[in-house]
XYZ file of C-alpha atoms in Angstrom:
646
model
C 25.634 -42.125 59.397
C 27.673 -42.275 56.221
C 26.728 -39.867 53.413
C 27.833 -40.084 49.780
C 30.471 -39.248 48.774
C 31.496 -38.791 52.416
C 31.445 -36.452 55.358
C 31.807 -32.764 54.574
C 33.872 -30.571 56.840
C 30.686 -28.796 57.855
C 29.101 -32.097 58.922
C 32.156 -33.064 60.914
C 32.277 -29.648 62.560
C 28.623 -29.753 63.583
C 28.469 -33.430 64.559
C 27.150 -33.877 68.109
C 29.089 -36.843 69.438
C 26.872 -36.852 72.502
C 24.019 -38.015 70.276
C 26.071 -41.050 69.291
C 26.972 -41.874 72.880
C 23.352 -41.269 73.887
C 22.211 -43.741 71.251
C 24.829 -46.183 72.522
C 23.380 -45.850 76.009
C 19.965 -46.706 74.623
C 21.308 -49.862 73.018
C 23.108 -50.674 76.258
C 19.794 -50.501 78.098
C 18.192 -52.785 75.509
C 21.063 -55.254 75.836
C 20.830 -55.242 79.634
C 17.065 -55.757 79.466
C 17.480 -58.770 77.172
C 20.160 -60.237 79.441
C 17.997 -59.792 82.531
C 15.038 -61.357 80.730
C 17.152 -64.351 79.744
C 18.260 -64.857 83.342
C 14.662 -64.672 84.568
C 13.540 -67.213 81.991
C 16.382 -69.585 82.899
C 16.182 -69.161 86.659
C 12.610 -68.337 87.569
C 10.720 -70.069 84.790
C 12.572 -72.939 83.107
C 14.702 -73.713 86.159
C 11.820 -73.718 88.612
C 9.591 -75.724 86.273
C 12.288 -78.363 85.747
C 12.827 -78.663 89.495
C 9.177 -78.936 90.474
C 7.454 -80.708 87.579
C 8.231 -84.032 85.938
C 5.855 -84.687 83.070
C 5.881 -84.681 79.289
C 4.057 -81.340 79.139
C 6.468 -79.805 81.665
C 9.476 -80.998 79.675
C 7.971 -79.578 76.484
C 7.382 -76.266 78.227
C 11.003 -76.207 79.410
C 12.198 -76.741 75.833
C 10.056 -73.832 74.616
C 11.431 -71.653 77.403
C 14.959 -72.597 76.368
C 14.183 -71.348 72.852
C 12.897 -68.099 74.351
C 16.064 -67.823 76.394
C 18.156 -68.240 73.241
C 16.225 -65.435 71.576
C 16.911 -63.123 74.505
C 20.560 -64.181 74.465
C 20.843 -63.348 70.769
C 19.163 -59.969 71.272
C 21.556 -59.247 74.139
C 24.564 -60.102 71.964
C 23.540 -58.138 68.875
C 22.411 -55.024 70.761
C 25.686 -55.067 72.673
C 27.536 -55.083 69.338
C 25.502 -52.099 68.112
C 26.441 -50.290 71.292
C 30.090 -51.151 70.714
C 29.942 -49.730 67.185
C 28.384 -46.450 68.330
C 30.762 -46.001 71.248
C 33.754 -46.800 69.059
C 32.569 -44.421 66.341
C 32.056 -41.581 68.806
C 35.379 -42.288 70.472
C 37.362 -42.236 67.226
C 35.612 -39.266 65.588
C 36.422 -37.058 68.562
C 40.085 -36.602 67.597
C 39.633 -35.510 63.938
C 36.717 -33.284 64.948
C 38.909 -31.475 67.496
C 41.668 -31.001 64.927
C 39.202 -29.669 62.354
C 37.665 -27.223 64.824
C 41.123 -26.028 65.880
C 42.036 -25.388 62.244
C 38.785 -23.488 61.658
C 39.441 -21.402 64.746
C 42.928 -20.518 63.462
C 41.480 -19.518 60.083
C 38.922 -17.274 61.770
C 41.537 -15.609 63.976
C 43.605 -14.713 60.884
C 40.598 -13.497 58.928
C 40.829 -16.308 56.361
C 37.749 -17.771 54.732
C 37.065 -21.516 54.436
C 35.248 -22.473 51.265
C 32.704 -25.246 50.859
C 35.320 -27.481 49.231
C 37.710 -27.045 52.179
C 40.109 -24.640 50.465
C 41.248 -21.660 52.534
C 41.071 -18.142 51.109
C 43.723 -15.622 52.155
C 44.141 -11.856 51.499
C 46.738 -9.894 49.538
C 50.102 -9.377 51.188
C 53.729 -8.690 50.383
C 55.061 -6.957 47.227
C 55.661 -8.011 43.639
C 59.433 -7.872 43.040
C 58.998 -6.380 39.570
C 56.168 -3.879 39.984
C 56.141 -3.219 43.681
C 52.406 -3.843 43.690
C 50.805 -5.841 46.548
C 50.669 -9.570 45.836
C 47.101 -10.730 45.351
C 45.333 -13.089 47.710
C 44.096 -16.501 46.723
C 43.169 -19.846 48.136
C 45.134 -22.825 49.404
C 43.965 -26.378 48.720
C 44.702 -29.042 51.303
C 46.710 -32.158 50.563
C 44.193 -34.773 49.508
C 46.480 -37.620 50.496
C 46.658 -39.162 47.016
C 50.021 -40.554 45.955
C 51.555 -38.341 43.302
C 49.045 -35.553 43.826
C 51.609 -33.396 45.533
C 50.704 -30.303 47.505
C 49.730 -27.532 45.081
C 50.020 -24.877 47.747
C 53.778 -25.360 48.025
C 54.782 -24.632 44.424
C 54.873 -20.951 43.422
C 56.728 -18.670 41.040
C 58.565 -15.495 42.070
C 55.306 -13.536 42.009
C 53.487 -15.966 44.323
C 51.472 -17.662 41.568
C 51.013 -21.433 41.408
C 53.422 -23.015 38.900
C 52.487 -26.523 37.603
C 56.011 -27.017 36.292
C 57.407 -26.687 39.791
C 54.739 -29.060 41.066
C 56.012 -31.679 38.588
C 59.437 -31.821 40.195
C 61.271 -28.516 39.841
C 62.655 -26.868 43.012
C 59.930 -25.078 44.956
C 60.127 -21.520 46.250
C 58.297 -20.059 49.182
C 55.523 -17.642 48.232
C 56.369 -13.970 48.905
C 52.778 -13.566 50.199
C 53.153 -14.250 53.937
C 49.535 -15.396 54.216
C 49.870 -18.245 51.749
C 51.955 -20.573 53.955
C 49.645 -20.053 56.925
C 46.594 -20.701 54.772
C 48.227 -23.805 53.329
C 48.916 -25.191 56.802
C 45.270 -24.686 57.788
C 44.026 -26.250 54.526
C 46.244 -29.298 55.038
C 45.037 -29.739 58.606
C 41.417 -29.511 57.483
C 42.004 -32.041 54.703
C 43.809 -34.446 57.029
C 41.086 -34.293 59.678
C 38.351 -34.804 57.107
C 40.170 -37.656 55.413
C 40.641 -39.431 58.760
C 36.994 -38.898 59.749
C 35.765 -40.292 56.436
C 37.892 -43.419 56.877
C 36.497 -43.928 60.390
C 32.936 -43.341 59.231
C 33.263 -45.822 56.369
C 34.833 -48.468 58.602
C 32.089 -48.319 61.196
C 29.342 -47.985 58.606
C 30.461 -51.305 57.089
C 30.412 -53.012 60.494
C 27.036 -51.532 61.418
C 25.505 -52.706 58.149
C 26.272 -56.314 59.168
C 24.186 -56.104 62.323
C 20.892 -57.202 60.817
C 18.964 -60.119 62.237
C 17.430 -62.690 59.940
C 13.601 -62.762 59.957
C 11.906 -65.196 62.292
C 12.467 -66.373 65.851
C 14.721 -69.352 65.200
C 18.144 -69.014 66.827
C 20.288 -71.909 65.668
C 23.905 -72.693 64.857
C 23.731 -70.591 61.708
C 22.396 -67.644 63.680
C 25.262 -67.822 66.151
C 27.777 -68.254 63.333
C 26.451 -65.007 61.862
C 26.666 -63.365 65.294
C 30.302 -64.481 65.561
C 31.036 -62.888 62.178
C 29.287 -59.733 63.394
C 31.482 -59.673 66.494
C 34.601 -60.052 64.350
C 33.454 -57.193 62.119
C 32.831 -54.919 65.086
C 36.187 -55.791 66.676
C 37.941 -55.188 63.371
C 36.271 -51.808 62.880
C 37.021 -50.783 66.461
C 40.623 -52.007 66.539
C 42.108 -48.513 66.657
C 39.587 -47.491 69.314
C 40.477 -50.555 71.383
C 44.218 -50.031 71.035
C 43.798 -46.446 72.176
C 41.501 -47.170 75.104
C 42.675 -50.565 76.371
C 46.264 -50.983 77.657
C 46.972 -53.975 75.422
C 50.755 -53.570 75.635
C 50.809 -52.894 79.372
C 51.655 -55.294 82.181
C 48.872 -57.322 83.840
C 49.192 -55.117 86.937
C 48.716 -51.973 84.832
C 45.684 -53.509 83.139
C 44.196 -54.295 86.538
C 44.649 -50.631 87.556
C 42.961 -49.545 84.321
C 40.037 -51.907 84.910
C 39.605 -50.663 88.467
C 39.334 -47.072 87.237
C 36.505 -47.883 84.806
C 32.888 -47.330 85.746
C 30.516 -50.264 85.880
C 28.866 -49.284 82.583
C 32.227 -49.063 80.837
C 33.142 -52.530 82.051
C 29.822 -53.879 80.809
C 30.452 -52.272 77.429
C 33.836 -53.925 76.983
C 32.615 -57.327 78.162
C 29.489 -57.392 75.989
C 30.898 -55.781 72.840
C 34.404 -57.291 72.896
C 34.171 -60.564 74.862
C 36.984 -62.317 73.022
C 39.413 -59.557 73.926
C 38.463 -58.952 77.556
C 38.058 -62.640 78.355
C 41.643 -63.422 77.363
C 43.366 -60.338 78.760
C 45.690 -61.088 81.666
C 45.105 -58.642 84.494
C 41.310 -58.627 84.182
C 39.600 -60.098 87.296
C 38.372 -63.680 87.130
C 34.656 -62.863 87.373
C 34.860 -60.451 84.421
C 36.935 -62.883 82.344
C 34.483 -65.670 83.088
C 31.514 -63.542 82.020
C 33.205 -62.457 78.803
C 34.446 -65.940 77.931
C 31.052 -67.554 78.470
C 29.692 -65.112 75.909
C 32.597 -65.720 73.564
C 32.195 -69.486 73.989
C 28.709 -69.229 72.500
C 30.044 -67.266 69.533
C 32.931 -69.675 68.938
C 30.579 -72.667 68.974
C 28.460 -70.955 66.329
C 31.483 -70.041 64.239
C 33.085 -73.496 64.373
C 29.727 -75.172 63.772
C 29.657 -73.563 60.345
C 33.014 -75.085 59.392
C 33.484 -78.616 58.131
C 37.191 -79.399 58.478
C 38.431 -82.006 60.958
C 40.300 -79.522 63.162
C 37.166 -77.404 63.600
C 35.072 -80.471 64.425
C 37.597 -81.525 67.071
C 37.650 -78.063 68.594
C 33.863 -77.856 68.504
C 33.702 -81.055 70.534
C 35.953 -79.485 73.160
C 33.953 -76.262 73.312
C 30.650 -78.101 73.672
C 32.149 -80.271 76.393
C 33.257 -77.189 78.312
C 29.864 -75.558 77.811
C 28.142 -78.650 79.192
C 30.325 -78.590 82.310
C 29.630 -74.890 82.822
C 25.890 -75.445 82.556
C 25.998 -78.347 85.011
C 27.524 -76.174 87.719
C 28.587 -77.831 90.949
C 31.205 -77.394 93.640
C 33.784 -76.065 93.444
C 32.404 -73.559 90.913
C 33.953 -73.471 87.474
C 35.421 -70.315 85.914
C 36.302 -69.903 82.242
C 39.422 -67.721 82.243
C 40.357 -68.107 78.589
C 38.975 -69.553 75.361
C 39.956 -69.278 71.704
C 40.422 -71.096 68.405
C 44.053 -70.152 67.791
C 46.309 -73.028 66.781
C 45.055 -76.263 68.341
C 42.675 -74.295 70.541
C 43.006 -72.364 73.790
C 41.224 -73.000 77.083
C 41.982 -71.867 80.626
C 39.629 -73.290 83.247
C 39.633 -72.864 87.023
C 37.797 -74.772 89.705
C 37.444 -72.140 92.396
C 37.967 -68.383 92.071
C 41.718 -67.619 91.910
C 41.096 -64.003 92.953
C 39.828 -65.032 96.390
C 41.586 -68.383 96.937
C 44.133 -69.111 99.664
C 45.833 -71.697 97.434
C 46.132 -71.423 93.659
C 47.591 -74.033 91.313
C 48.026 -73.723 87.552
C 48.663 -76.933 85.630
C 50.166 -77.034 82.116
C 49.300 -80.205 80.145
C 51.655 -81.691 77.602
C 52.056 -84.169 74.759
C 48.918 -84.753 72.691
C 46.771 -82.161 74.475
C 44.545 -79.920 72.385
C 41.088 -78.393 72.641
C 38.901 -81.375 71.811
C 36.418 -83.683 73.493
C 39.235 -85.513 75.297
C 40.397 -82.232 76.803
C 36.948 -81.437 78.148
C 36.376 -84.940 79.477
C 39.868 -85.773 80.717
C 42.401 -82.987 81.065
C 39.939 -80.599 82.702
C 39.100 -83.274 85.276
C 42.711 -83.261 86.469
C 42.236 -79.697 87.671
C 38.997 -80.730 89.399
C 40.707 -83.676 91.097
C 43.469 -81.387 92.356
C 40.941 -78.879 93.700
C 38.974 -81.576 95.503
C 42.157 -83.105 96.866
C 43.457 -79.805 98.226
C 40.090 -79.146 99.860
C 40.260 -82.526 101.570
C 43.781 -81.825 102.829
C 42.746 -78.458 104.285
C 38.945 -78.138 104.589
C 39.220 -74.618 105.960
C 41.066 -73.217 102.948
C 39.753 -71.755 99.714
C 41.354 -73.343 96.655
C 41.525 -72.618 92.957
C 42.902 -75.253 90.615
C 43.553 -74.179 87.032
C 44.301 -76.050 83.817
C 46.167 -73.745 81.430
C 46.041 -74.666 77.744
C 47.359 -71.338 76.541
C 49.818 -72.774 74.037
C 50.115 -75.438 71.341
C 51.324 -78.682 72.905
C 53.010 -81.104 70.457
C 50.714 -83.712 68.956
C 51.014 -87.418 68.197
C 51.029 -86.915 64.436
C 53.705 -87.736 61.818
C 53.446 -84.181 60.505
C 54.712 -82.791 63.786
C 57.903 -84.829 63.434
C 59.033 -82.953 60.331
C 57.619 -79.529 61.210
C 59.907 -78.776 64.157
C 56.910 -78.842 66.491
C 57.099 -82.404 67.849
C 57.753 -83.488 71.416
C 61.483 -83.712 70.662
C 61.763 -79.945 70.112
C 61.537 -77.031 72.532
C 59.706 -74.723 70.085
C 56.229 -75.082 71.547
C 57.441 -74.819 75.133
C 59.555 -71.761 74.357
C 56.543 -70.084 72.746
C 54.233 -71.007 75.624
C 56.459 -70.098 78.587
C 56.143 -66.271 78.267
C 52.356 -66.559 77.912
C 52.178 -68.774 80.991
C 54.197 -66.224 82.957
C 51.923 -63.414 81.762
C 48.898 -65.380 82.926
C 50.481 -66.027 86.316
C 51.347 -62.331 86.615
C 47.683 -61.601 85.962
C 46.640 -64.016 88.717
C 48.927 -62.173 91.132
C 47.643 -58.769 90.019
C 43.941 -59.555 90.393
C 44.125 -61.448 93.680
C 42.258 -59.807 96.532
C 43.983 -59.474 99.898
C 47.066 -61.376 100.987
C 48.988 -63.160 98.235
C 47.921 -66.795 97.853
C 50.132 -69.860 98.085
C 50.746 -70.578 94.408
C 51.897 -73.799 92.756
C 52.966 -74.198 89.139
C 52.416 -77.721 87.794
C 53.801 -79.179 84.585
C 52.913 -82.605 83.206
C 54.779 -84.370 80.413
C 55.927 -81.821 77.812
C 54.125 -79.215 79.916
C 56.896 -79.632 82.507
C 59.331 -78.281 79.910
C 57.050 -75.270 79.409
C 56.894 -74.703 83.173
C 60.647 -75.245 83.446
C 61.434 -72.642 80.796
C 58.991 -70.231 82.452
C 60.650 -70.799 85.832
C 64.131 -70.234 84.392
C 63.209 -66.860 82.900
C 64.293 -63.700 84.686
C 62.506 -63.537 88.021
C 60.899 -66.941 87.538
C 57.170 -67.654 87.427
C 55.291 -64.673 88.944
C 53.894 -65.510 92.364
C 55.037 -69.155 92.324
C 55.942 -70.621 95.714
C 56.244 -74.262 94.650
C 56.725 -76.158 91.400
C 55.513 -79.695 90.670
C 56.808 -81.723 87.713
C 55.181 -85.045 86.807
C 55.933 -87.382 83.908
C 58.727 -85.039 82.849
C 61.164 -85.684 79.971
C 63.309 -82.842 81.376
C 62.918 -79.126 81.891
C 65.919 -77.670 80.103
C 67.540 -77.078 83.507
C 70.568 -78.773 85.039
C 69.216 -78.485 88.559
C 66.226 -77.277 90.576
C 68.130 -74.215 91.749
C 67.486 -72.550 88.386
C 63.752 -72.216 89.091
C 63.753 -69.157 91.402
C 61.621 -70.762 94.120
C 64.285 -71.724 96.611
C 65.644 -75.015 97.866
C 63.038 -77.573 98.802
C 60.241 -76.040 96.714
C 60.574 -78.154 93.551
C 58.736 -81.496 93.661
C 58.881 -84.350 91.159
C 56.707 -87.378 90.475
C 58.063 -90.019 88.081
C 56.398 -93.423 87.713
C 58.806 -96.331 87.350
C 57.113 -97.495 84.151
C 56.635 -94.047 82.617
C 59.147 -94.206 79.785
C 58.668 -90.507 78.975
C 60.651 -89.814 82.168
C 63.440 -92.046 80.874
C 64.077 -90.669 77.407
C 67.839 -90.890 76.809
C 70.015 -87.907 76.021
C 70.615 -86.657 72.491
C 74.093 -88.201 72.367
C 72.721 -91.622 73.232
C 69.822 -91.539 70.810
C 71.525 -93.117 67.815
C 71.439 -96.660 69.147
C 67.680 -96.828 69.482
C 66.612 -97.929 66.005
C 67.244 -101.571 66.891
C 64.233 -101.432 69.201
C 61.890 -101.440 66.233
C 60.450 -104.940 66.523
C 57.070 -106.606 66.455
C 53.908 -104.834 65.413
C 55.340 -101.357 65.897
C 58.633 -101.871 64.069
C 57.843 -99.900 60.931
C 56.578 -96.860 62.762
C 59.448 -96.984 65.226
C 62.092 -97.112 62.495
C 60.488 -94.230 60.615
C 60.208 -92.160 63.758
C 63.723 -92.908 64.950
C 65.172 -92.286 61.531
C 63.647 -88.818 61.479
C 63.998 -87.720 65.056
C 65.674 -90.252 67.341
C 63.951 -91.876 70.321
C 61.169 -89.299 70.756
C 60.420 -89.798 67.095
C 60.309 -93.521 67.741
C 57.792 -92.924 70.483
C 55.370 -90.984 68.354
C 56.345 -91.676 64.755
C 54.417 -94.893 64.473
C 51.629 -94.196 66.944
C 50.562 -96.729 69.516
C 52.100 -99.691 67.714
C 55.513 -98.066 67.645
C 55.279 -97.265 71.340
C 54.570 -100.886 72.219
C 57.289 -102.124 69.904
C 59.865 -99.744 71.293
C 59.321 -100.133 75.033
C 61.783 -103.013 75.421
C 64.470 -101.108 73.571
C 63.956 -98.016 75.730
C 64.273 -100.005 78.919
C 67.402 -101.756 77.714
C 69.007 -98.525 76.568
C 68.168 -96.776 79.836
C 70.095 -99.421 81.784
C 73.264 -98.536 79.864
C 73.155 -94.735 80.079
C 73.875 -92.028 82.634
C 70.686 -92.096 84.736
C 70.655 -88.334 85.262
C 70.738 -87.340 81.589
C 67.447 -87.006 79.712
C 66.262 -85.594 76.397
C 65.677 -82.097 77.800
C 68.526 -81.949 80.305
C 68.974 -83.480 83.745
C 66.344 -85.961 84.880
C 64.170 -84.036 87.377
C 63.710 -87.261 89.385
C 67.461 -87.798 89.740
C 69.552 -87.007 92.776
C 71.704 -84.693 90.651
C 68.732 -82.446 89.909
C 68.094 -81.678 93.568
C 64.291 -81.744 93.693
C 62.114 -83.558 96.235
C 60.786 -86.732 94.669
C 57.387 -87.825 95.965
C 55.847 -91.278 95.934
C 53.776 -92.349 92.938
C 52.527 -95.707 91.719
C 54.766 -97.604 89.294
C 51.987 -97.725 86.720
C 51.798 -99.972 83.695
C 53.274 -99.681 80.229
C 49.816 -100.116 78.731
C 48.922 -97.959 75.758
C 45.574 -96.209 76.131
C 43.630 -93.918 73.813
C 45.635 -91.451 71.672
C 48.859 -93.342 72.336
C 49.068 -92.357 76.008
C 50.479 -94.898 78.453
C 48.676 -95.444 81.744
C 51.880 -94.912 83.715
C 52.251 -91.517 82.059
C 48.674 -90.304 82.521
C 47.624 -91.409 86.026
C 49.413 -88.873 88.232
C 46.313 -86.783 89.021
C 43.757 -89.608 89.239
C 43.117 -90.826 92.814
C 41.331 -93.931 91.511
C 44.459 -95.035 89.614
C 47.303 -93.455 91.615
C 46.160 -92.445 95.084
C 49.676 -91.720 96.324
C 50.469 -89.282 93.514
C 47.105 -87.476 93.680
C 47.378 -87.130 97.459
C 50.936 -85.807 97.315
C 50.051 -83.241 94.649
C 47.072 -82.110 96.748
C 49.247 -81.732 99.866
C 51.773 -79.559 98.049
C 49.041 -77.433 96.466
C 47.401 -76.953 99.881
C 50.683 -75.659 101.294
C 51.450 -78.756 103.372
C 54.483 -80.304 101.653
C 55.746 -81.686 104.936
C 52.915 -84.240 104.754
C 53.922 -85.801 101.431
C 55.270 -89.319 101.088
C 58.736 -89.131 99.609
C 60.526 -91.490 97.258
C 64.261 -91.964 96.821
C 65.623 -90.003 93.814
C 67.069 -91.997 90.956
């Protein structure tokens, strides 16, 4: 709707915003039609054909139907973006239009004229000090907002005439004509409203110009990459509209109240036009977040598919793995509660709906975790195993088991050692803890009915993140129990700092999991001698930079193997309750309930992980640990098998 050189005040005055919102409704209908058509193709055509026919021609037909489904999906996405642009444009133009109309009304009430260029004419008034004659009328020009332009209406001589010399810096006098100041105020208001409207119009016009589909019916990775760029453009153009209309700075509970007050069409608008925002907003119900994130997942896959750096390829593998699991379905159902490409990637996945569950657990992974193929194939399965285990413990309960990768966990890379972001530092955990608490507050806010039994779980470095979250004022929102497994410490001296009460902190620590035996900072200096064998070089480099944790990760898998003997020997000589991040959670001094786990083996697996450190959730490798975690999550801690604290 942009016109060169820009909107006139007459156009802004006469603009019918209802026509914009009406057009948006039309695009909404088109988007909904495309979405419904896609669902019919997937469910009633391709799905039914795949279930009932098994032949080469049937498989070929299913592939063609999948291409048709992708076309409908793309149409749904792009038309939703057009709707978002039109709604945002109408929403933002309303304010400057009201201000302009108010200024015009004030001019009319005073009998002033408004010229085509926006200047305001005013009548004669007052007296000339020298002649006694009435001061002539004139016109006031609004501030055009240009730096150094000044405001010509404010600089007058003693007879009420504009004086350029005063405009250049000399002291200004008020005009003796009483109408001039009033006219100047109206002219400035008109200019400000028009300037704001032109900026809005230009911003949305640029975004709208992007929403053009390439010719043809092929919807491929490049098409979705372009759609992702379109979505970014629309979100960027509508940022002010979103900040005004969505309670971004509010609490999760306040956001839930806002969402509940929206009509169904408004909710659809936000989900379809701004999926990346709604899908990751704590306080939005799980079903809405899942819908938005599934849409955003498609866009992110397209966007990352167009990149060629290693980090993007890794993240793309994780996104495709998650998409494959979502498409497979199964029980318990899978919900995508968060997704993004910030840092090392973000993903929050639930097995079971946390808004309706009787038992909710939220697990924070640790060292080496990022959004990649290993996350989709391995880390996500830990949440599934916990959900299945809790269901077996209490078949009559509804359970939701969540894996929360909402922060950057430290990685097994030499660069992390020198960046202040390695496993030996608290930086990542301190950054992640407030976000974890915000997510948990959102889970509490959106839950339907009686509050669920909620368990916070931290593994490895993730236990430090959970520990810092639990030690914050008020603790972890909604948490009844806390489970720590494979923990190098939580930053706490004792379990009483976690705000869940005595007997509600549980710890699993495998005998051969050396991460649970990292010595204290004061004892770290004697560890370099452990650098022997194949891992000696890496261990020395790591220990020289960052002490024992550096030795663990500085040289990769070889350094870990080479340093194990030294760690064990050192541990025998140190205070058993002191660890790298405070008191050993498995020690008697900490005061938690230690549950039985398998000893495990000090065998290095993929990505430098030891089997003893990574088996806690896997019933095929550590049945005792998996069962005990499931019992606690299901609200039956009295049934766990306990182990004597260290």
